[in-house]
mmCIF file of C-alpha atoms in Angstrom:
data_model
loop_
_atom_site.group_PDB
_atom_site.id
_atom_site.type_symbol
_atom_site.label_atom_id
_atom_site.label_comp_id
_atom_site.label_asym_id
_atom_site.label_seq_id
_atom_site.Cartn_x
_atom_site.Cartn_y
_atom_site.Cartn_z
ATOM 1 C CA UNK A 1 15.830 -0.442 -8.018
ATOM 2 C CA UNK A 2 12.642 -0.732 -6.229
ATOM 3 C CA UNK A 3 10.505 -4.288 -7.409
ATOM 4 C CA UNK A 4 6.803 -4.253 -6.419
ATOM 5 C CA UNK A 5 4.765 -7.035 -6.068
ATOM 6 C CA UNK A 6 0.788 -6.254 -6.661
ATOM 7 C CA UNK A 7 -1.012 -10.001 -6.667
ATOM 8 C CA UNK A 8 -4.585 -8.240 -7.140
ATOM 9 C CA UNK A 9 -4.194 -5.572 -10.315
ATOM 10 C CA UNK A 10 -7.933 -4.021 -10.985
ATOM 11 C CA UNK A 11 -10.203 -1.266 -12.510
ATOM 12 C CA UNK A 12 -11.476 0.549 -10.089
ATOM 13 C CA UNK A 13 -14.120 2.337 -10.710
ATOM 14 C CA UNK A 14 -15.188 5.432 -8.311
ATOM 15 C CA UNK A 15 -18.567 6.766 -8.066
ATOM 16 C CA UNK A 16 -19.280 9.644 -6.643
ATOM 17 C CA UNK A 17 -22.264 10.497 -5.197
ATOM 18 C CA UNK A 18 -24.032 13.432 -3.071
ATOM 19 C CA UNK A 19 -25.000 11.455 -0.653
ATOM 20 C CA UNK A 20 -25.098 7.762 -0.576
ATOM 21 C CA UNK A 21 -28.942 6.455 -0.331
ATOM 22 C CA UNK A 22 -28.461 3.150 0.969
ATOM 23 C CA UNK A 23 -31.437 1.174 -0.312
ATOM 24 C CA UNK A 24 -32.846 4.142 -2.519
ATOM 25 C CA UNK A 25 -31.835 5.318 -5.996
ATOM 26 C CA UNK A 26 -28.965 6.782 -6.490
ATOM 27 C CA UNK A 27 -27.914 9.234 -9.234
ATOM 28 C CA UNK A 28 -23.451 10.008 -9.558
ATOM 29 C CA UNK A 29 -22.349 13.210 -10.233
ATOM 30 C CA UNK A 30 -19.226 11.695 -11.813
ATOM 31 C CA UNK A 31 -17.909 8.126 -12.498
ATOM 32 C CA UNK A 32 -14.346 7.422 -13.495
ATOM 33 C CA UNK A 33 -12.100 3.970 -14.042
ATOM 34 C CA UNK A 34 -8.913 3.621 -13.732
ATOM 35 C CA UNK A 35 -6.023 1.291 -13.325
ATOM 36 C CA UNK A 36 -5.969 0.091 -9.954
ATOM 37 C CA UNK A 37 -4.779 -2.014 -7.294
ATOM 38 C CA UNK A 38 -1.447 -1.501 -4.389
ATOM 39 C CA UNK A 39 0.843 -2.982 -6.282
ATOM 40 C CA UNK A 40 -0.168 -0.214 -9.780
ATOM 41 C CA UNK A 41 -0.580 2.474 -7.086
ATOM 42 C CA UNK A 42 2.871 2.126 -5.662
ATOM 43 C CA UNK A 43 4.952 1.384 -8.888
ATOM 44 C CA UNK A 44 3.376 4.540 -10.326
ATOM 45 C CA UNK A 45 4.160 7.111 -8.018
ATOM 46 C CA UNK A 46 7.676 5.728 -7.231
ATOM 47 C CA UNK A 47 8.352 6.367 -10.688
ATOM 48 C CA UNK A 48 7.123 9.567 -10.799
ATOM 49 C CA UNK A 49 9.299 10.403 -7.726
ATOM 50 C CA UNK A 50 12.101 9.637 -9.895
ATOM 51 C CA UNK A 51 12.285 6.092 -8.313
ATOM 52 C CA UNK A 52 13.864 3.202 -10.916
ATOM 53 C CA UNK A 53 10.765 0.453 -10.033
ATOM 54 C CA UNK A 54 9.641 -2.690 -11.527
ATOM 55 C CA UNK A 55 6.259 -4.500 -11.316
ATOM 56 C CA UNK A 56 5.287 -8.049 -10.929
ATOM 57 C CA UNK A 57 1.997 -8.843 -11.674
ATOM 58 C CA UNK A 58 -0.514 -10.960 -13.240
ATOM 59 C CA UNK A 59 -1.532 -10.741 -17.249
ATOM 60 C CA UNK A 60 -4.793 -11.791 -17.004
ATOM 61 C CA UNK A 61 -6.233 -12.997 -20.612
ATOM 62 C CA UNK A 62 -8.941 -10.319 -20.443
ATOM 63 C CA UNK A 63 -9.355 -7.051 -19.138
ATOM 64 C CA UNK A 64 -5.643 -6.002 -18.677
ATOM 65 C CA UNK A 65 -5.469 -3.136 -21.215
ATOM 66 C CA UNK A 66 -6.320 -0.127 -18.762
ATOM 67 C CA UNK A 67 -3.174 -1.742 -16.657
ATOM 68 C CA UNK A 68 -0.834 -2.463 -19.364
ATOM 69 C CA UNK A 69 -1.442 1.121 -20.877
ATOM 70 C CA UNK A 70 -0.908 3.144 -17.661
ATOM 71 C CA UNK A 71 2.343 1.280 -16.930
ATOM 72 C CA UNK A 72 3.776 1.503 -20.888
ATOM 73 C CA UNK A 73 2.602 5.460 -20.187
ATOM 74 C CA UNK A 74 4.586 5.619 -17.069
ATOM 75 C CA UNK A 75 7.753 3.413 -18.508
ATOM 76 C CA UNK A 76 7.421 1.271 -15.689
ATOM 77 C CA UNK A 77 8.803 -2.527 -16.705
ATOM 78 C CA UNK A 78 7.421 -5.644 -15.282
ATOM 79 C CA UNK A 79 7.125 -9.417 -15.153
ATOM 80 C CA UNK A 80 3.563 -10.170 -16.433
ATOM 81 C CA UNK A 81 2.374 -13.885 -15.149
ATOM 82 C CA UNK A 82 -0.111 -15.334 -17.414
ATOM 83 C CA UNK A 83 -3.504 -16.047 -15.634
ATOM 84 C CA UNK A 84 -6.401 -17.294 -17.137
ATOM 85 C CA UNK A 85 -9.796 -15.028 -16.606
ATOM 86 C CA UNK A 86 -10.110 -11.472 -16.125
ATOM 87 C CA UNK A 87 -9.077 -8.449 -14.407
ATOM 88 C CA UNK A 88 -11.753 -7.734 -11.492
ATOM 89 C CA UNK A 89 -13.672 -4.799 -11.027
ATOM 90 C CA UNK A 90 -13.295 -2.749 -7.684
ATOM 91 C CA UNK A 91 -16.181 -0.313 -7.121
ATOM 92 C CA UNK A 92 -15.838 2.414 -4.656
ATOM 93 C CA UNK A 93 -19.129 4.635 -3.375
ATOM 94 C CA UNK A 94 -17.998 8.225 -2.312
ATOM 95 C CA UNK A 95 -20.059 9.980 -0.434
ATOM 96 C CA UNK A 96 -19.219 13.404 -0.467
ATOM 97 C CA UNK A 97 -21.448 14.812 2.316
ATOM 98 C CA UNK A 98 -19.772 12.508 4.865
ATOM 99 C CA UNK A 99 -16.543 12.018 2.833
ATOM 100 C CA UNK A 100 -17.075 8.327 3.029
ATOM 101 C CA UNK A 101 -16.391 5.112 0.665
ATOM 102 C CA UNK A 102 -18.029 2.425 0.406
ATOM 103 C CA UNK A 103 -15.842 -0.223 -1.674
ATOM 104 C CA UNK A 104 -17.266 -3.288 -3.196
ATOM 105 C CA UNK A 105 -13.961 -5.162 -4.100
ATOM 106 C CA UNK A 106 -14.376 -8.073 -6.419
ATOM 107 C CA UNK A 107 -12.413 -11.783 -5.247
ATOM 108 C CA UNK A 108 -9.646 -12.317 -7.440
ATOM 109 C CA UNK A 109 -8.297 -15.694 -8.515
ATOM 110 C CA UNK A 110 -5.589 -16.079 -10.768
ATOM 111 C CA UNK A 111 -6.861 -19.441 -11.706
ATOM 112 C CA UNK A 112 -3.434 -21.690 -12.281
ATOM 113 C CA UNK A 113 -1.547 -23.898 -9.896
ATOM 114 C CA UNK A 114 1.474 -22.695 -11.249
ATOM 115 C CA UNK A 115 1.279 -19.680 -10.698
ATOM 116 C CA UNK A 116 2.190 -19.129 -7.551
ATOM 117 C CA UNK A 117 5.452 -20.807 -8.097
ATOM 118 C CA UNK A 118 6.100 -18.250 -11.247
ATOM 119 C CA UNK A 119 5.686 -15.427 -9.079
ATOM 120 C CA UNK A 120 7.894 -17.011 -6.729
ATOM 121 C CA UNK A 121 10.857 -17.529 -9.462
ATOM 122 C CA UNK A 122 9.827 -13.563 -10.277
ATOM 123 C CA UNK A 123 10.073 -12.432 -7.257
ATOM 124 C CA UNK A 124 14.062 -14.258 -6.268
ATOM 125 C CA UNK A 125 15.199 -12.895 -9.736
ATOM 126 C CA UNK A 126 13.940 -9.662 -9.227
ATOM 127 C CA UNK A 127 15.526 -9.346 -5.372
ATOM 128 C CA UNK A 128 18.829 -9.858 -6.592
ATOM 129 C CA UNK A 129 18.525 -6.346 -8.531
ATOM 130 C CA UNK A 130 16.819 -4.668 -6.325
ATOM 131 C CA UNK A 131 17.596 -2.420 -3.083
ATOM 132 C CA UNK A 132 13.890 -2.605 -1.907
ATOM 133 C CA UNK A 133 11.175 -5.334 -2.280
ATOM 134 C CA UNK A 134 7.622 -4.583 -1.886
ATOM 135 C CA UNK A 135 4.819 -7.406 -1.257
ATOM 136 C CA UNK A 136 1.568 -5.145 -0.852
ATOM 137 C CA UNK A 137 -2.235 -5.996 -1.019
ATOM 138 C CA UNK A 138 -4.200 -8.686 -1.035
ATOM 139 C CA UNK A 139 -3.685 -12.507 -1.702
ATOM 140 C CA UNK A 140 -5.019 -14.199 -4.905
ATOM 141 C CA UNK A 141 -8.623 -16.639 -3.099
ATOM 142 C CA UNK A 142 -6.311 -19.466 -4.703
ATOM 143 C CA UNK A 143 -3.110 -18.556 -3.276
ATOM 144 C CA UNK A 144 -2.014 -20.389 -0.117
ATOM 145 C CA UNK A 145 -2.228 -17.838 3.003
ATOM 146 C CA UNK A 146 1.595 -17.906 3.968
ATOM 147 C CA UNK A 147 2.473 -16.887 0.354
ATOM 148 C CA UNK A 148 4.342 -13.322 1.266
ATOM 149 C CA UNK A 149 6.433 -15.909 3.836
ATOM 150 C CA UNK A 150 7.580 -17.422 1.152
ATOM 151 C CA UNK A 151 8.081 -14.573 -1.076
ATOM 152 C CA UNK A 152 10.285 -13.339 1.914
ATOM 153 C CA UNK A 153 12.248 -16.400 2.442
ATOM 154 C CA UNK A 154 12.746 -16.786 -1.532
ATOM 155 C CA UNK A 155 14.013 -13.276 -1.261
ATOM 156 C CA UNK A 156 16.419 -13.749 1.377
ATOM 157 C CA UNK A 157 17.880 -16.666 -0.418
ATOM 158 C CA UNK A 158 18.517 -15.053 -3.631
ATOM 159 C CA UNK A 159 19.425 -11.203 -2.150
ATOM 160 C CA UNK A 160 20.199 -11.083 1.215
ATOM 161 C CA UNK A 161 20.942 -7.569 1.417
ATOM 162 C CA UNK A 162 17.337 -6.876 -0.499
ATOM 163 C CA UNK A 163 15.159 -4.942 2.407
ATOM 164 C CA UNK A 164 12.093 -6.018 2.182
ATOM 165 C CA UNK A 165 8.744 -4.010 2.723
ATOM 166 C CA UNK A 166 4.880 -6.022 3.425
ATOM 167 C CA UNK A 167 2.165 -4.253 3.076
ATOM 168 C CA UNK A 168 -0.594 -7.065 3.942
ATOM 169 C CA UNK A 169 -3.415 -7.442 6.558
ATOM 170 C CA UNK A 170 -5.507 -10.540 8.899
ATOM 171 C CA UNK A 171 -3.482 -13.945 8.042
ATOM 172 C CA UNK A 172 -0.995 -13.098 4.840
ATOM 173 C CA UNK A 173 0.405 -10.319 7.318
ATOM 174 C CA UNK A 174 0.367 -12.647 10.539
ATOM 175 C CA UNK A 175 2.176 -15.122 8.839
ATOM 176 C CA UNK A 176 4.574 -12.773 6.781
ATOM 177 C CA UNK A 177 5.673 -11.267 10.142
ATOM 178 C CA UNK A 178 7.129 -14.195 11.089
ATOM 179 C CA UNK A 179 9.350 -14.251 8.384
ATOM 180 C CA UNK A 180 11.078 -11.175 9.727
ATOM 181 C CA UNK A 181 10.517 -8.004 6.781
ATOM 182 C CA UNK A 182 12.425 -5.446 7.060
ATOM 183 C CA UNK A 183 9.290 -2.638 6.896
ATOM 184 C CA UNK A 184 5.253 -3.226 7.663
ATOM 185 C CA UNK A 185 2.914 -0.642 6.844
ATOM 186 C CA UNK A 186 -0.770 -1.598 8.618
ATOM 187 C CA UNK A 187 -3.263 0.848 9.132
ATOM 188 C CA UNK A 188 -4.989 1.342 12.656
ATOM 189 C CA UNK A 189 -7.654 -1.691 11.883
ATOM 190 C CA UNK A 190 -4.915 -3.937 10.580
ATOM 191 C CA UNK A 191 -2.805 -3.150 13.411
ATOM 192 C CA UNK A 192 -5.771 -3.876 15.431
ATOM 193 C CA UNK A 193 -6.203 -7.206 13.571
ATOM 194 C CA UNK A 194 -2.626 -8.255 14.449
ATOM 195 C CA UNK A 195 -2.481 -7.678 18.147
ATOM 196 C CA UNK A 196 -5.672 -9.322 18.938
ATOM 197 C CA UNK A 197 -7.031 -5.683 20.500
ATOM 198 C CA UNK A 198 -8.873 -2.516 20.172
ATOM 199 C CA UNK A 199 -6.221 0.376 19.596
ATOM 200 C CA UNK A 200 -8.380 3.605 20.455
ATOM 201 C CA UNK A 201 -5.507 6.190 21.159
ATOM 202 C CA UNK A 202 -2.112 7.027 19.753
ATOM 203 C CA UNK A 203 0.151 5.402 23.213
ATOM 204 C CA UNK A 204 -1.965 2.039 22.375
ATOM 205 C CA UNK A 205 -1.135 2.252 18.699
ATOM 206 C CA UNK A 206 2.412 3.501 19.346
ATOM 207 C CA UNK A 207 3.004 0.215 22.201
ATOM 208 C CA UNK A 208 2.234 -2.133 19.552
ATOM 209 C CA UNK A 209 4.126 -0.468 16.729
ATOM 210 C CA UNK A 210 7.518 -0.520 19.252
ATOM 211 C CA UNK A 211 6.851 -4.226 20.627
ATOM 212 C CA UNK A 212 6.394 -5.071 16.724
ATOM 213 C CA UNK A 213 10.044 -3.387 16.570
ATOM 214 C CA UNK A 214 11.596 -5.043 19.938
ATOM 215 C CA UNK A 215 10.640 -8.350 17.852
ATOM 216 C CA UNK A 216 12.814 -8.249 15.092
ATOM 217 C CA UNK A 217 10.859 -5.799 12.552
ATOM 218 C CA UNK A 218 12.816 -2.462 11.995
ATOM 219 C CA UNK A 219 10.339 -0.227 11.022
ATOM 220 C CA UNK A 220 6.526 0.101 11.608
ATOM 221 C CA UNK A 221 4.876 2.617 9.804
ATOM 222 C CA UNK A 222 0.749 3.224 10.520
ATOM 223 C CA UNK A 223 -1.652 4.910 8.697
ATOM 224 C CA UNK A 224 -4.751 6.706 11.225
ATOM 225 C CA UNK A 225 -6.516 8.474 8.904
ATOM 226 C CA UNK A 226 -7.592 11.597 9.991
ATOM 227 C CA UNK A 227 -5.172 11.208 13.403
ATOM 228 C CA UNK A 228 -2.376 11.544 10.833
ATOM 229 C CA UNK A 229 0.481 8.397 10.522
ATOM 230 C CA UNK A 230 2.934 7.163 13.112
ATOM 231 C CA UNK A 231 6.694 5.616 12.113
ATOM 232 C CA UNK A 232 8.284 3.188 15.151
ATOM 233 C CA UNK A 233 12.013 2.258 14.536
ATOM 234 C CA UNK A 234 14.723 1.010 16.607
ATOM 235 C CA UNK A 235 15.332 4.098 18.720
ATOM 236 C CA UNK A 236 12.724 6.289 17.188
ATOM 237 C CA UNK A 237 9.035 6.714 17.826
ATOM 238 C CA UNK A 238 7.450 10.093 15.533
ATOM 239 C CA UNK A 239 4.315 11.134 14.898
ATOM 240 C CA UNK A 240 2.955 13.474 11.728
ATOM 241 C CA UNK A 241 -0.222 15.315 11.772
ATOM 242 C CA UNK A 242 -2.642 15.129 9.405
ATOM 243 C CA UNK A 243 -3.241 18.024 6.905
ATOM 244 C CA UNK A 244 -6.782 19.003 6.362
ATOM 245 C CA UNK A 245 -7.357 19.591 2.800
ATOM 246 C CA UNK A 246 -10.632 18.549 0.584
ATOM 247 C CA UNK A 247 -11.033 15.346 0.287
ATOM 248 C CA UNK A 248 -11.224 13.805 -3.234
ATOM 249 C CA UNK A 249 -11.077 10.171 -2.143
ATOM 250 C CA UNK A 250 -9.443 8.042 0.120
ATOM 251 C CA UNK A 251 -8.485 5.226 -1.905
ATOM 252 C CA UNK A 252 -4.803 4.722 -2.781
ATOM 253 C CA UNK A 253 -3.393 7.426 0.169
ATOM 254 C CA UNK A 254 -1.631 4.000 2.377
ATOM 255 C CA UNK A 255 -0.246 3.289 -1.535
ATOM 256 C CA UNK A 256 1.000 7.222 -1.797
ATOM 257 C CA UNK A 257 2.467 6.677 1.884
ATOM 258 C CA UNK A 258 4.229 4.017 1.076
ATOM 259 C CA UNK A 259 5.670 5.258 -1.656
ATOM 260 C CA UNK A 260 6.625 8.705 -0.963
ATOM 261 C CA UNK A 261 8.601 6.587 2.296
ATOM 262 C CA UNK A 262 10.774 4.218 0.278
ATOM 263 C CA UNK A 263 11.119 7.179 -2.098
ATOM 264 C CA UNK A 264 13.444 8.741 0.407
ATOM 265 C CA UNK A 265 14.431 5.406 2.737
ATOM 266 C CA UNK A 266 16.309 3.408 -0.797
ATOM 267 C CA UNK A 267 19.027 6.234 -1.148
ATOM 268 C CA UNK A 268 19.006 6.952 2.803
ATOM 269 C CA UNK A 269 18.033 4.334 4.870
ATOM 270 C CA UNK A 270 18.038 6.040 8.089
ATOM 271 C CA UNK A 271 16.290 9.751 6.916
ATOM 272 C CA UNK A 272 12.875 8.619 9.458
ATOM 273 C CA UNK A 273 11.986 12.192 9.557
ATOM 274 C CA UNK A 274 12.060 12.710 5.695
ATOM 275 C CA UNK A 275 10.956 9.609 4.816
ATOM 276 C CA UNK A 276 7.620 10.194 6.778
ATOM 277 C CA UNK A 277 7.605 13.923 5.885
ATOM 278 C CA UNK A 278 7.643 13.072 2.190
ATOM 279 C CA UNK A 279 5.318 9.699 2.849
ATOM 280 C CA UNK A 280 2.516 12.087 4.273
ATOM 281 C CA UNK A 281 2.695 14.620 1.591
ATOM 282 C CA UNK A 282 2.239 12.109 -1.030
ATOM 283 C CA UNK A 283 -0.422 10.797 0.563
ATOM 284 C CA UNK A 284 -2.305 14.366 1.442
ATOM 285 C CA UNK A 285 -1.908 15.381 -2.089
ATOM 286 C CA UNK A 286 -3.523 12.134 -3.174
ATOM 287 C CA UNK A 287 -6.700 12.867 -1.118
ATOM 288 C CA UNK A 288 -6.628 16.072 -2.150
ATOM 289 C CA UNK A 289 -6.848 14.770 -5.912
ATOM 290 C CA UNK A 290 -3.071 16.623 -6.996
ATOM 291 C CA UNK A 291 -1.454 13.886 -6.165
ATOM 292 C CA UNK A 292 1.989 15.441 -8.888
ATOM 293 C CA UNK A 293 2.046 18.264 -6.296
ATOM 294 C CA UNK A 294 3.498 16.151 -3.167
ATOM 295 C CA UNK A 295 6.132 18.749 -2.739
ATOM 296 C CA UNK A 296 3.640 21.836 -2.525
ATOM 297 C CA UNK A 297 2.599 20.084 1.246
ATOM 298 C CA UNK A 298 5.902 19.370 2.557
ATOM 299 C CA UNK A 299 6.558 22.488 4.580
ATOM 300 C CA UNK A 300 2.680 21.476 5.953
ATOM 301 C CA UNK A 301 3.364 18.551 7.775
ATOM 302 C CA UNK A 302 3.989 18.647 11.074
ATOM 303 C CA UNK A 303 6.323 15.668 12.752
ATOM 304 C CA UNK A 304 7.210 15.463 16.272
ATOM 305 C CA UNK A 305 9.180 13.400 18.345
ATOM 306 C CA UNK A 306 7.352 10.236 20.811
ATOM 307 C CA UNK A 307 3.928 11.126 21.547
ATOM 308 C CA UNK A 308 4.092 14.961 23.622
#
């Protein structure tokens, strides 16, 4: 059992646009919504990966319905928290002659002091059936900043043999690090964030990524866009390419890393190669918009060993 934790569900709505007219009018060729947020992303496509998952995440009192029904469509189970308010709206600008986003993501607040103490109780009774726990996305605005270091610690209480996965960036990451996880999965700019520097080549972003795993975290897994995604464990440092393919958007492909990764690491811990391999085709077939047809890239992606 894999148990997700997504503090920040939403509808995302993507726009699509020719070209983005910043300050002009602009006209979409398409618009779609859709359930959203890390926590939905990940859940999903574990399951469909043949993954047994569960979700924790808020029930807001409005707005929930696109959530509820793509999770009761997937036969995904979860612990809903009662919040107050309702589900925020994420909008995301695609411009398609620079293959660009623009997101305009909404705060979210869950709105109750208890419920970060509910989520807490959750997340200790969910560890202790679970193989893999995964804290990804952003914090509630009323949520106190070192909350995924206490989701660890609660974890490691109740299931110490629960690995534990955080998917976080700026201060909820900084402080969750020190709280030892067993997995982190920045991108370039969050890895940037964390090491107080500017990262511009692979060696720079692969240093970090091993000092991150000299200090106690056992594997760092980065997402480089278009310079493809880099996995630093004890012992192993590899690199896959990134496959050019159309690009249908960018949102959600860190989610489909993610989760194509744990979908091979919970049965085999130590399968690096695959476990990347599979991470990057999920994630390529996600910007591609086929996201079901993860397996159709695998013989695609390219992984080599250290940075030659």
């Amino acid at each position: 059992m894999i148990t997700v934790v997504g503090l920040t569900p939403s509808l995302d709505r993507t726009i699509r646009l020719e070209r983005l007219a910043v300050g002009g009018t602009n006209r979409p060729l398409r618009c779609d919504d859709a359930a959203g947020g890390k926590g939905l992303n990940v859940s999903l496509l574990l399951k469909a990966l043949g993954c047994a998952v569960h979700l924790i995440t808020p029930s807001f009192a409005r707005g929930m319905e696109p959530v509820l029904s793509a999770l009761q469509e997937a036969d995904v189970p979860c612990s809903a928290i009662p919040a107050p308010g309702a589900l925020r709206v994420n909008t995301k600008l695609m411009d398609l002659a620079t293959s660009t986003v623009t997101e305009i993501n909404m705060p979210s607040v869950l709105g109750s002091p208890d419920a970060p103490r509910a989520f807490l109780d959750a997340i200790a009774a969910q560890a202790r059936a679970s193989s893999w726990l995964v804290l990804t996305g952003s914090l509630p605005g009323d949520f106190p900043r070192d909350f995924y270091a206490q989701a660890i610690a609660a974890a490691r209480e109740a299931a110490p043999a629960c690995r534990i996965l955080l998917d976080a960036e700026g201060e909820p990451l900084r402080l969750g690090l020190a709280a030892q996880p067993d997995m982190i999965k920045p991108n370039r700019h969050e890895l940037e964030l964390l090491c107080g520097r500017p990262l511009p080549s692979k060696e720079d972003i692969a240093q970090e990524a091993s000092r991150l795993v000299r200090g106690g975290v056992g594997i760092v897994l980065v997402s480089m866009d278009v310079g493809g995604s880099l996995l630093a464990a004890e012992g192993a440092l590899l690199c896959a390419e990134a496959v050019p393919v159309p690009v249908f958007t960018t949102v959600g492909a860190g989610d489909s890393l993610v989760a194509g990764c744990l979908s091979v690491l919970e049965p085999r811990p130590r399968a690096l190669e695959e476990a990347l391999r599979m991470g990057v085709a999920c994630a390529t077939a996600h910007v591609a918009g086929c996201g079901e047809q993860a397996n159709a890239y695998l013989p695609r992606i390219r992984i080599r060993s250290g940075l030659d």
